[in-house]
PDB file of C-alpha atoms in Angstrom:
ATOM      1  CA  MET K 843      15.110 -69.623-164.868  1.00 68.00           C
ATOM      2  CA  SER K 844      13.479 -67.677-162.009  1.00 73.00           C
ATOM      3  CA  LEU K 845      13.738 -63.787-161.454  1.00 72.00           C
ATOM      4  CA  THR K 846      16.200 -64.360-158.603  1.00 74.00           C
ATOM      5  CA  ILE K 847      18.576 -66.453-160.651  1.00 74.00           C
ATOM      6  CA  LYS K 848      18.506 -64.013-163.479  1.00 73.00           C
ATOM      7  CA  ILE K 849      19.012 -60.798-161.300  1.00 74.00           C
ATOM      8  CA  ILE K 850      22.225 -62.691-159.549  1.00 75.00           C
ATOM      9  CA  ILE K 851      23.596 -63.414-162.965  1.00 76.00           C
ATOM     10  CA  GLY K 852      23.259 -60.110-164.005  1.00 69.00           C
ATOM     11  CA  VAL K 853      24.944 -58.668-161.012  1.00 69.00           C
ATOM     12  CA  PHE K 854      27.813 -60.950-161.563  1.00 66.00           C
ATOM     13  CA  ILE K 855      28.112 -60.015-165.047  1.00 78.00           C
ATOM     14  CA  ALA K 856      28.007 -56.412-164.231  1.00 68.00           C
ATOM     15  CA  THR K 857      30.492 -56.941-161.540  1.00 69.00           C
ATOM     16  CA  ILE K 858      32.637 -58.735-164.139  1.00 68.00           C
ATOM     17  CA  ILE K 859      32.364 -55.740-166.661  1.00 72.00           C
ATOM     18  CA  GLY K 860      33.100 -53.422-163.986  1.00 63.00           C
ATOM     19  CA  LEU K 861      36.523 -54.936-162.552  1.00 59.00           C
ATOM     20  CA  VAL K 862      37.655 -55.196-166.363  1.00 58.00           C
ATOM     21  CA  THR K 863      36.688 -51.663-167.108  1.00 59.00           C
ATOM     22  CA  MET K 864      38.593 -50.491-164.040  1.00 57.00           C
ATOM     23  CA  GLN K 865      41.749 -52.218-165.320  1.00 59.00           C
ATOM     24  CA  PHE K 866      41.275 -49.726-168.314  1.00 57.00           C
ATOM     25  CA  ILE K 867      40.622 -46.844-166.295  1.00 56.00           C
ATOM     26  CA  ALA K 868      43.030 -47.116-163.371  1.00 52.00           C
ATOM     27  CA  PRO K 869      45.698 -49.495-164.604  1.00 53.00           C
ATOM     28  CA  ASN K 870      48.320 -47.564-162.317  1.00 51.00           C
ATOM     29  CA  GLN K 871      47.076 -48.677-159.099  1.00 46.00           C
ATOM     30  CA  GLN K 872      50.674 -47.779-157.535  1.00 48.00           C
ATOM     31  CA  VAL K 873      50.222 -44.162-158.599  1.00 47.00           C
ATOM     32  CA  ILE K 874      46.619 -44.046-156.988  1.00 46.00           C
ATOM     33  CA  GLU K 875      48.285 -45.663-153.777  1.00 45.00           C
ATOM     34  CA  SER K 876      51.134 -43.108-153.709  1.00 48.00           C
ATOM     35  CA  ILE K 877      48.668 -40.459-154.121  1.00 46.00           C
ATOM     36  CA  SER K 878      46.549 -41.475-151.143  1.00 43.00           C
ATOM     37  CA  ARG K 879      49.639 -42.249-149.026  1.00 45.00           C
ATOM     38  CA  SER K 880      50.948 -38.368-149.809  1.00 43.00           C
ATOM     39  CA  PHE K 881      47.468 -36.869-148.603  1.00 48.00           C
ATOM     40  CA  ASP K 882      47.501 -39.155-145.393  1.00 49.00           C
ATOM     41  CA  SER K 883      50.954 -38.383-144.302  1.00 49.00           C
ATOM     42  CA  ASP K 884      51.327 -34.811-142.726  1.00 52.00           C
ATOM     43  CA  ASP K 885      55.200 -34.961-142.699  1.00 55.00           C
ATOM     44  CA  THR K 886      55.639 -35.661-146.501  1.00 70.00           C
ATOM     45  CA  THR K 887      56.002 -32.833-148.923  1.00 93.00           C
ATOM     46  CA  THR K 888      55.051 -33.855-152.450  1.00 95.00           C
ATOM     47  CA  ILE K 889      55.433 -32.294-155.846  1.00 97.00           C
ATOM     48  CA  LYS K 890      53.696 -32.721-159.164  1.00 97.00           C
ATOM     49  CA  VAL K 891      55.657 -33.717-162.209  1.00 97.00           C
ATOM     50  CA  SER K 892      54.935 -34.807-165.709  1.00 97.00           C
ATOM     51  CA  ILE K 893      56.661 -37.540-167.598  1.00 97.00           C
ATOM     52  CA  GLU K 894      56.287 -37.812-171.410  1.00 97.00           C
ATOM     53  CA  GLY K 895      58.070 -40.189-174.320  1.00 96.00           C
ATOM     54  CA  GLU K 896      58.986 -43.731-173.829  1.00 97.00           C
ATOM     55  CA  VAL K 897      57.619 -44.947-170.657  1.00 97.00           C
ATOM     56  CA  GLU K 898      54.555 -47.247-170.230  1.00 97.00           C
ATOM     57  CA  ALA K 899      52.217 -44.604-168.802  1.00 96.00           C
ATOM     58  CA  GLU K 900      52.981 -40.908-169.852  1.00 97.00           C
ATOM     59  CA  GLY K 901      51.199 -38.557-167.494  1.00 96.00           C
ATOM     60  CA  SER K 902      51.115 -36.187-164.419  1.00 97.00           C
ATOM     61  CA  TYR K 903      51.995 -37.472-161.069  1.00 97.00           C
ATOM     62  CA  ILE K 904      51.989 -36.645-157.204  1.00 96.00           C
ATOM     63  CA  ILE K 905      55.257 -37.980-155.729  1.00 96.00           C
ATOM     64  CA  ASP K 906      57.367 -37.352-152.709  1.00 96.00           C
ATOM     65  CA  GLU K 907      59.951 -34.296-152.677  1.00 95.00           C
ATOM     66  CA  GLY K 908      63.404 -35.476-153.161  1.00 95.00           C
ATOM     67  CA  SER K 909      62.408 -38.291-155.440  1.00 97.00           C
ATOM     68  CA  THR K 910      64.343 -39.230-158.486  1.00 97.00           C
ATOM     69  CA  LEU K 911      63.761 -39.695-162.156  1.00 97.00           C
ATOM     70  CA  ASP K 912      64.098 -43.340-161.493  1.00 97.00           C
ATOM     71  CA  ASP K 913      61.286 -43.099-158.948  1.00 97.00           C
ATOM     72  CA  LEU K 914      59.062 -41.297-161.641  1.00 98.00           C
ATOM     73  CA  ILE K 915      59.774 -44.014-164.288  1.00 97.00           C
ATOM     74  CA  SER K 916      59.051 -46.712-161.734  1.00 97.00           C
ATOM     75  CA  ILE K 917      55.548 -44.816-161.218  1.00 96.00           C
ATOM     76  CA  ALA K 918      54.857 -44.706-164.825  1.00 97.00           C
ATOM     77  CA  ASN K 919      55.161 -48.339-165.135  1.00 97.00           C
ATOM     78  CA  GLY K 920      58.703 -48.288-166.351  1.00 97.00           C
ATOM     79  CA  LEU K 921      60.310 -47.733-169.707  1.00 97.00           C
ATOM     80  CA  THR K 922      59.296 -49.056-172.984  1.00 96.00           C
ATOM     81  CA  ASP K 923      61.652 -51.145-175.124  1.00 95.00           C
ATOM     82  CA  ASN K 924      62.573 -47.929-177.140  1.00 95.00           C
ATOM     83  CA  ALA K 925      63.778 -45.872-174.374  1.00 96.00           C
ATOM     84  CA  ASP K 926      67.114 -44.382-174.888  1.00 97.00           C
ATOM     85  CA  THR K 927      69.040 -44.548-171.501  1.00 96.00           C
ATOM     86  CA  LEU K 928      71.654 -42.442-172.997  1.00 96.00           C
ATOM     87  CA  CYS K 929      69.320 -39.420-172.775  1.00 96.00           C
ATOM     88  CA  PHE K 930      68.601 -39.454-169.055  1.00 96.00           C
ATOM     89  CA  PHE K 931      70.207 -39.478-165.564  1.00 96.00           C
ATOM     90  CA  ALA K 932      68.412 -41.981-163.405  1.00 96.00           C
ATOM     91  CA  ASP K 933      69.532 -40.339-160.310  1.00 96.00           C
ATOM     92  CA  LEU K 934      68.191 -36.892-161.331  1.00 96.00           C
ATOM     93  CA  GLU K 935      66.356 -35.217-158.507  1.00 97.00           C
ATOM     94  CA  LEU K 936      62.797 -34.084-159.742  1.00 97.00           C
ATOM     95  CA  GLU K 937      61.503 -30.340-159.442  1.00 96.00           C
ATOM     96  CA  ASN K 938      58.006 -29.403-158.894  1.00 96.00           C
ATOM     97  CA  ASN K 939      55.766 -28.576-161.894  1.00 96.00           C
ATOM     98  CA  GLU K 940      58.554 -29.700-164.351  1.00 96.00           C
ATOM     99  CA  THR K 941      58.096 -32.324-167.364  1.00 96.00           C
ATOM    100  CA  TYR K 942      60.799 -34.928-168.140  1.00 97.00           C
ATOM    101  CA  TYR K 943      61.058 -36.455-171.574  1.00 97.00           C
ATOM    102  CA  ILE K 944      62.457 -39.751-172.337  1.00 97.00           C
ATOM    103  CA  ALA K 945      63.758 -39.939-175.744  1.00 96.00           C
ATOM    104  CA  PRO K 946      63.377 -43.049-178.225  1.00 96.00           C
ATOM    105  CA  ILE K 947      66.368 -45.095-179.653  1.00 95.00           C
ATOM    106  CA  TYR K 948      64.512 -45.731-183.059  1.00 93.00           C
ATOM    107  CA  ASP K 949      62.625 -43.126-185.089  1.00 87.00           C
ATOM    108  CA  ILE K 950      58.728 -43.425-183.849  1.00 78.00           C
ATOM    109  CA  ASP K 951      57.748 -42.061-187.200  1.00 75.00           C
ATOM    110  CA  ASP K 952      59.346 -45.259-189.161  1.00 64.00           C
ATOM    111  CA  VAL K 953      56.678 -47.647-189.785  1.00 68.00           C
ATOM    112  CA  CYS K 954      58.730 -50.517-189.274  1.00 71.00           C
ATOM    113  CA  GLY K 955      60.193 -48.843-186.185  1.00 66.00           C
ATOM    114  CA  ASN K 956      63.880 -49.998-187.008  1.00 79.00           C
ATOM    115  CA  THR K 957      65.674 -46.807-188.083  1.00 88.00           C
ATOM    116  CA  LYS K 958      68.060 -45.840-185.200  1.00 92.00           C
ATOM    117  CA  LEU K 959      68.118 -42.213-184.669  1.00 93.00           C
ATOM    118  CA  ILE K 960      71.535 -40.664-184.961  1.00 93.00           C
ATOM    119  CA  LYS K 961      72.300 -38.673-181.856  1.00 95.00           C
ATOM    120  CA  TRP K 962      74.892 -36.134-180.494  1.00 95.00           C
ATOM    121  CA  ASN K 963      75.957 -35.712-177.048  1.00 96.00           C
ATOM    122  CA  ILE K 964      75.239 -32.094-176.188  1.00 95.00           C
ATOM    123  CA  ASN K 965      77.639 -32.315-173.030  1.00 96.00           C
ATOM    124  CA  THR K 966      80.739 -33.316-175.181  1.00 95.00           C
ATOM    125  CA  CYS K 967      80.185 -32.215-178.724  1.00 94.00           C
ATOM    126  CA  THR K 968      82.065 -29.821-180.678  1.00 96.00           C
ATOM    127  CA  LYS K 969      80.623 -26.753-182.227  1.00 95.00           C
ATOM    128  CA  ASP K 970      80.985 -28.206-185.751  1.00 95.00           C
ATOM    129  CA  ASP K 971      79.453 -31.610-184.651  1.00 95.00           C
ATOM    130  CA  LEU K 972      76.406 -29.723-182.926  1.00 95.00           C
ATOM    131  CA  LYS K 973      75.800 -28.156-186.451  1.00 94.00           C
ATOM    132  CA  ASN K 974      74.809 -31.528-187.606  1.00 93.00           C
ATOM    133  CA  ILE K 975      71.507 -31.469-185.492  1.00 92.00           C
ATOM    134  CA  ASP K 976      68.862 -30.275-187.311  1.00 87.00           C
ATOM    135  CA  GLY K 977      67.515 -26.876-186.104  1.00 86.00           C
ATOM    136  CA  ILE K 978      71.083 -25.924-184.537  1.00 93.00           C
ATOM    137  CA  GLY K 979      73.075 -23.367-186.696  1.00 93.00           C
ATOM    138  CA  ASP K 980      76.399 -21.682-185.744  1.00 94.00           C
ATOM    139  CA  SER K 981      75.110 -19.073-183.293  1.00 95.00           C
ATOM    140  CA  ILE K 982      73.081 -21.613-181.231  1.00 95.00           C
ATOM    141  CA  ALA K 983      75.982 -24.218-181.571  1.00 96.00           C
ATOM    142  CA  GLN K 984      78.005 -21.460-179.935  1.00 96.00           C
ATOM    143  CA  SER K 985      75.584 -20.747-177.338  1.00 96.00           C
ATOM    144  CA  ILE K 986      75.315 -24.688-176.215  1.00 96.00           C
ATOM    145  CA  ILE K 987      79.175 -24.407-175.904  1.00 96.00           C
ATOM    146  CA  THR K 988      79.205 -21.177-173.969  1.00 96.00           C
ATOM    147  CA  HIS K 989      76.406 -22.369-171.702  1.00 96.00           C
ATOM    148  CA  ARG K 990      78.295 -25.524-170.918  1.00 96.00           C
ATOM    149  CA  ALA K 991      81.445 -23.624-170.189  1.00 96.00           C
ATOM    150  CA  GLU K 992      79.471 -21.475-167.861  1.00 96.00           C
ATOM    151  CA  HIS K 993      77.035 -23.911-166.176  1.00 96.00           C
ATOM    152  CA  GLY K 994      78.530 -27.247-166.563  1.00 95.00           C
ATOM    153  CA  SER K 995      76.958 -30.332-168.101  1.00 95.00           C
ATOM    154  CA  PHE K 996      73.347 -30.634-169.011  1.00 96.00           C
ATOM    155  CA  TYR K 997      71.647 -33.456-166.891  1.00 95.00           C
ATOM    156  CA  ARG K 998      68.193 -33.539-168.843  1.00 95.00           C
ATOM    157  CA  LEU K 999      67.200 -32.966-172.166  1.00 96.00           C
ATOM    158  CA  GLU K1000      64.837 -30.191-171.317  1.00 95.00           C
ATOM    159  CA  ASP K1001      67.939 -28.239-170.000  1.00 95.00           C
ATOM    160  CA  VAL K1002      68.960 -27.265-173.369  1.00 96.00           C
ATOM    161  CA  MET K1003      66.058 -24.824-173.483  1.00 95.00           C
ATOM    162  CA  ASP K1004      68.040 -22.702-170.968  1.00 95.00           C
ATOM    163  CA  VAL K1005      70.484 -21.988-173.756  1.00 96.00           C
ATOM    164  CA  ASN K1006      69.908 -18.508-175.449  1.00 91.00           C
ATOM    165  CA  GLY K1007      67.961 -19.313-178.815  1.00 92.00           C
ATOM    166  CA  ILE K1008      66.507 -22.593-177.786  1.00 93.00           C
ATOM    167  CA  GLY K1009      62.700 -22.391-177.047  1.00 93.00           C
ATOM    168  CA  ASN K1010      59.964 -25.114-176.930  1.00 93.00           C
ATOM    169  CA  ALA K1011      59.582 -25.250-181.045  1.00 93.00           C
ATOM    170  CA  THR K1012      63.439 -25.717-181.470  1.00 93.00           C
ATOM    171  CA  PHE K1013      63.531 -28.186-178.405  1.00 94.00           C
ATOM    172  CA  SER K1014      60.747 -30.405-180.019  1.00 93.00           C
ATOM    173  CA  LYS K1015      62.784 -30.562-183.271  1.00 92.00           C
ATOM    174  CA  LEU K1016      65.853 -31.816-181.522  1.00 93.00           C
ATOM    175  CA  LYS K1017      64.858 -33.665-178.515  1.00 95.00           C
ATOM    176  CA  ASN K1018      65.167 -36.953-180.274  1.00 95.00           C
ATOM    177  CA  TYR K1019      68.590 -36.093-181.760  1.00 95.00           C
ATOM    178  CA  ILE K1020      70.557 -35.149-178.869  1.00 96.00           C
ATOM    179  CA  ARG K1021      71.949 -37.338-175.828  1.00 96.00           C
ATOM    180  CA  LEU K1022      73.195 -36.709-172.336  1.00 96.00           C
ATOM    181  CA  LYS K1023      75.888 -39.500-171.949  1.00 95.00           C
ATOM    182  CA  GLU K1024      78.329 -41.535-174.153  1.00 90.00           C
ATOM    183  CA  ALA K1025      77.868 -45.429-174.862  1.00 80.00           C
ATOM    184  CA  ASN K1026      79.567 -47.649-172.378  1.00 69.00           C
TER     185      ASN K1026
END
């Protein structure tokens, strides 16, 4: 085989390897196009948001101001099969520099993945029901009831951190055991 043919084959193989590698490095081409569009347009204001949990591509994204959680989920390549749709409102308008968590239906620590999590609706539960959630005692349960009465319903799981006595550590313990909506 001549040197020229070997070089052509080498370049061809390198190109194929490069294309395959790019599939893993930048699988979310839509995000790249969205970011490029946002910098090309002077009339569009963008915000930076993050999404975690049961989406196909967790991470931080640049998105148009006024976008909804449904738009963010779409950019993150959609929900996993384990996403609990009772734990978020798709029409929630996104806020700059916020993180949105999509909770699982099934316990992700369960090896078989078939143990359904028991969840409580923080928008409708009584004080006694709320105390069934690990990490919520009498005073925090009362604070949730009071917060609901003063500010209305919770529209995202992270809003529970606005309740007196619930910080990041408590939220991490209870985020998979609360929901925002009733089952249909």
